[in-house]
Amino acid sequence: VSAFVILALGLGLGLGLTLGGGNDAEGDLSNAAPLAPPPADLQIWKPSVNATWQIVLLKPLALAPDANSVEPDVDVYDIDLFINPKSTVDALHRLGKRVVCYFSGGSYEPNRPDSKSFKDSDKGKGLEGWPGERWLNLNSEGVRQIMAKRIQLAAQKGCDAIDPDNVDGFDNKNGLGLTQADSIRFMSYLVQQAQKHNMAIGLKNAAKIIPSVLPAMQFSVNEQCVQYADCRSFAPFVEAGKPVFHIEYPSEVKPDFAANFCNKDFKPAQGSDGFSTVIKNMNLDGWVVYCNGQTARTPLAD
């Protein structure tokens, strides 16, 4: 593990990292029942615990339609919804891979194709560390309709699942008064939209709402639970037979800490048993290291 720490230190800016102190508002959850699991008759993909994966968001994959292999040879690829064409999703499927399509569900990004569709009144404070990106009002019908169109685009491209980021505005300084209850209702809406297209959906971070949304989720995507000693919060996914696709960023910590990312006896990593862990640069480029020591670099388009 020490070999990759040197490579990763100081590289890149990240995408989708929204951990950190906020207003911690809960909303009224006293009578809130957990979201329902998907109907049994839906043919929704259910990834398995310990599934191997790669996440690349910085650039599109450089994958020809007739490619006979992809690096690394893992079960699941999590890729950006907008910048990857349908031909890439089709090529991954032909190679036996499942495809998760990423988009920001709870924040405005200025350079997306549909960015002009957001009303200024639906935008809150900026996300710390991400210039131009702002929290969104999760209760806005306009925001929800934009997300429905994004989910429809994911279906048109053939994505097996969606990875909606930044649904944890309640745990950040959002400027909109967002609460945990708001995030739960928003996730319920995204679940309904995903199910219309027989797509799976995962919960990104947002540990505090796991008890309320877990039944409706097919997986978790977690960033930095070892760094923040919070992996136990995500263990219920594994206990429910659902994978935790887990990312750690060596550039964010001291090298002696990074060397223990994969050590389940290391106190901050406790609770991460069964997690599908990847070690990534903060910019989520093609470089990846796995806990078995395997290193790979997925080719990216210019």
C-alpha atoms as one frame of an Amber mdcrd trajectory, in Angstrom:
protein
   0.000   0.000   0.000   2.900   2.352   0.737   3.839   2.398  -2.947   0.648
   4.039  -4.082   0.653   6.661  -1.317   3.593   8.476  -2.912   1.821   8.526
  -6.278  -1.420   9.850  -4.868  -0.274  12.540  -2.466  -1.171  16.008  -3.614
  -2.926  14.998  -6.835  -6.103  16.464  -8.158  -9.275  18.075  -7.048 -12.161
  15.813  -6.168 -15.685  15.434  -7.459 -18.664  15.016  -5.207 -16.953  15.256
  -1.801 -19.430  16.899   0.559 -18.519  15.630   3.980 -18.209  18.131   6.790
 -20.029  20.209   9.325 -23.381  21.695   8.529 -26.557  22.631  10.313 -27.215
  18.965  11.162 -30.948  19.579  10.981 -33.074  16.478  11.415 -36.574  17.553
  10.523 -39.482  15.592  11.941 -38.557  11.912  11.599 -40.571  10.687  14.573
 -43.359   9.157  12.468 -41.427   8.537   9.267 -41.573   4.921   8.092 -38.571
   3.563   6.146 -38.865   3.685   2.393 -40.368   0.546   0.894 -38.239  -1.992
  -0.979 -38.788  -2.182  -4.736 -41.761  -4.242  -5.945 -40.865  -7.881  -6.450
 -41.922  -7.858 -10.089 -39.331  -5.247 -11.101 -36.194  -6.619 -12.728 -33.818
  -4.286 -10.895 -30.132  -5.176 -10.768 -28.954  -6.188  -7.293 -25.157  -5.955
  -6.973 -23.518  -8.361  -4.575 -21.444  -7.663  -1.491 -17.716  -7.651  -2.335
 -18.408  -6.802  -5.989 -15.306  -5.299  -7.563 -15.536  -1.862  -9.113 -13.903
   1.192 -10.626 -15.102   4.798 -10.496 -13.979   7.354 -13.097 -15.565  10.815
 -13.201 -12.829  13.161 -14.416 -13.105  12.372 -18.144 -14.936   9.958 -20.458
 -13.588   6.434 -20.759 -11.486   5.781 -23.856 -13.330   2.609 -24.808 -13.953
   1.707 -28.432 -17.304   0.111 -29.308 -15.473  -3.041 -30.443 -13.038  -3.199
 -27.509 -12.266  -6.738 -26.352 -11.161  -5.723 -22.841 -11.224  -2.878 -20.337
  -8.765  -2.039 -17.556  -9.321  -2.976 -14.792 -11.335  -6.155 -15.284 -13.896
  -5.556 -12.513 -17.612  -6.156 -12.064 -18.929  -2.590 -11.962 -18.018   0.757
 -13.529 -19.292   4.008 -11.996 -19.000   6.698 -14.692 -20.258  10.221 -15.336
 -23.727  10.307 -16.882 -23.223  13.295 -19.146 -19.757  12.907 -20.644 -19.889
   9.211 -21.546 -21.861   8.249 -24.668 -24.264   5.335 -24.914 -21.653   3.474
 -26.975 -19.416   3.335 -23.893 -22.208   1.876 -21.772 -22.959  -0.634 -24.516
 -19.285  -1.613 -24.768 -19.067  -2.164 -21.017 -22.183  -4.325 -21.131 -20.749
  -6.363 -23.987 -17.667  -6.970 -21.811 -19.872  -8.265 -18.999 -19.750  -5.139
 -16.807 -22.555  -3.393 -14.972 -22.724   0.392 -15.313 -23.610   2.916 -12.613
 -24.175   6.441 -13.930 -23.158   9.348 -11.721 -24.772  12.770 -11.518 -25.156
  15.344  -8.771 -28.654  15.034  -7.395 -28.470  17.711  -4.722 -26.215  20.399
  -6.129 -26.099  22.814  -9.038 -23.032  22.530 -11.263 -22.464  25.401 -13.712
 -21.122  23.388 -16.638 -23.693  20.647 -17.147 -25.846  20.577 -20.306 -28.982
  21.323 -18.284 -27.467  23.883 -15.891 -29.524  26.763 -17.296 -32.709  24.926
 -16.305 -32.183  25.608 -12.592 -33.853  28.653 -11.061 -31.697  30.970  -8.973
 -34.310  30.759  -6.202 -33.592  27.016  -5.878 -29.864  27.538  -5.259 -28.403
  27.788  -1.772 -24.902  28.325  -0.481 -21.839  27.169  -2.346 -20.277  23.794
  -1.638 -17.096  24.381   0.289 -14.119  23.665  -1.962 -16.104  23.492  -5.207
 -16.261  26.900  -6.919 -19.526  27.556  -8.700 -21.315  24.543  -7.223 -24.296
  25.300  -4.964 -26.721  23.311  -2.857 -30.197  22.819  -4.287 -33.629  22.990
  -2.735 -34.565  19.312  -2.656 -38.235  20.167  -2.176 -38.448  22.169  -5.399
 -40.650  20.689  -8.095 -38.375  22.287 -10.682 -35.285  20.588  -9.247 -37.084
  17.268  -9.119 -38.210  17.522 -12.733 -34.616  18.175 -13.814 -33.482  15.107
 -11.889 -36.267  13.047 -13.474 -34.925  14.028 -16.894 -31.408  13.051 -15.818
 -32.662   9.654 -14.716 -34.474   9.288 -18.032 -31.197  10.086 -19.819 -29.473
   7.380 -17.765 -32.148   4.920 -18.888 -31.750   5.960 -22.523 -28.014   5.324
 -22.295 -28.646   1.881 -20.802 -27.266   2.487 -17.308 -27.984  -0.287 -14.819
 -28.078   2.097 -11.858 -27.743   5.709 -10.814 -25.369   7.286  -8.289 -26.970
  10.619  -7.268 -24.429  12.674  -5.326 -24.789  15.467  -2.772 -28.020  14.315
  -1.165 -26.610  15.192   2.271 -27.195  18.934   2.237 -28.643  18.641   5.751
 -25.149  17.834   7.014 -23.579  20.886   5.383 -23.988  24.664   5.431 -26.583
  24.651   2.680 -28.295  28.022   3.176 -31.690  26.480   2.451 -32.598  25.013
   5.832 -32.456  21.478   4.446 -33.202  18.702   6.917 -32.770  14.944   7.040
 -36.492  14.626   6.320 -36.007  16.663   3.137 -33.278  14.303   1.974 -35.396
  11.248   2.731 -38.316  12.639   0.720 -35.946  13.534  -2.110 -34.464  10.033
  -2.132 -37.995   8.625  -2.196 -38.667  10.671  -5.323 -35.429   9.526  -6.994
 -36.274   5.909  -6.140 -39.668   6.232  -7.813 -38.087   7.709 -10.933 -35.384
   5.037 -11.095 -37.939   2.269 -10.674 -39.925   3.610 -13.643 -36.928   2.620
 -15.754 -36.032  -0.593 -13.858 -32.786   0.936 -12.635 -31.053   0.413  -9.317
 -30.132   3.347  -7.089 -27.484   3.867  -4.428 -27.171   6.191  -1.444 -24.117
   8.463  -1.606 -22.686   9.151   1.878 -25.575  10.623   4.011 -25.046   8.122
   6.831 -27.675   9.655   9.100 -30.571   8.725   6.814 -29.486   5.128   6.186
 -32.108   3.627   8.555 -34.868   5.438   6.651 -33.785   4.709   3.075 -31.868
   1.405   3.231 -34.782  -0.867   2.172 -35.176   1.024  -1.114 -31.459   1.179
  -1.933 -29.492  -1.462  -3.825 -26.047  -0.245  -2.721 -24.103   2.503  -0.962
 -21.336   4.688  -2.345 -19.194   5.999   0.489 -16.297   8.407   0.560 -13.707
   8.438   3.344 -15.411   6.486   6.117 -11.973   5.278   7.248 -10.586   8.812
   7.247 -13.543   9.949   9.355 -13.752   6.704  11.405 -17.398   6.256  10.400
 -17.479   2.918   8.562 -19.765   1.312  11.129 -22.536   3.650   9.981 -22.475
   2.023   6.531 -22.147  -1.573   7.729 -25.971  -2.064   7.709 -25.770  -2.229
   3.907 -23.465  -5.247   4.042 -25.587  -6.785   6.782 -28.571  -6.434   4.432
 -26.666  -8.157   1.610 -25.996  -4.920  -0.280 -22.511  -3.698  -1.225 -20.737
  -0.611   0.021 -18.693   0.828  -2.839 -16.076   2.562  -0.729 -13.514   5.214
  -1.752 -10.519   6.546   0.182  -8.212   9.367  -0.915  -4.563   9.083   0.261
  -3.870  12.703  -0.695  -6.170  13.820   2.127  -4.290  12.166   4.998  -0.823
  11.451   6.329   0.994   8.518   4.676   1.094   6.475   7.898  -2.691   6.726
   8.087  -3.186   5.845   4.438  -1.214   2.640   4.866  -4.031   1.343   7.081
  -7.003   1.999   4.782  -7.382  -1.728   4.113  -6.516  -2.927   7.617  -9.780
  -3.933   9.299  -7.957  -4.072  12.668  -7.009  -0.408  12.318  -9.481   1.349
  14.608 -10.751   3.956  12.086 -11.377   1.140   9.542 -13.414  -1.005  11.892
 -16.837  -1.753  10.502 -15.616  -1.864   6.903 -15.650  -5.654   6.607 -17.088
  -6.661   3.259 -16.707  -3.194   1.734 -15.619  -2.918  -1.903 -12.722  -0.543
  -1.295 -10.846   1.461  -3.906  -7.976   3.885  -3.354  -8.331   6.853  -5.719
  -6.945  10.256  -6.566  -9.233  13.057  -5.451 -10.015  13.991  -9.052 -11.361
  10.470  -9.653  -9.265   9.868 -12.744  -8.463   6.428 -14.140  -5.897   5.465
 -11.487  -6.976   2.943  -8.830  -5.456   0.632  -6.212  -7.238  -2.261  -4.520
  -6.704  -3.805  -1.119  -5.169  -6.915  -2.704  -2.362  -4.713  -4.041  -3.618
  -4.610  -7.635  -2.992  -1.303  -9.390  -4.688  -0.232 -12.618  -5.225   2.817
 -14.791  -8.308   3.062 -16.977  -7.555   4.852 -20.276  -9.432   8.142 -20.603
 -10.440  10.191 -23.609  -8.749  13.589 -24.088
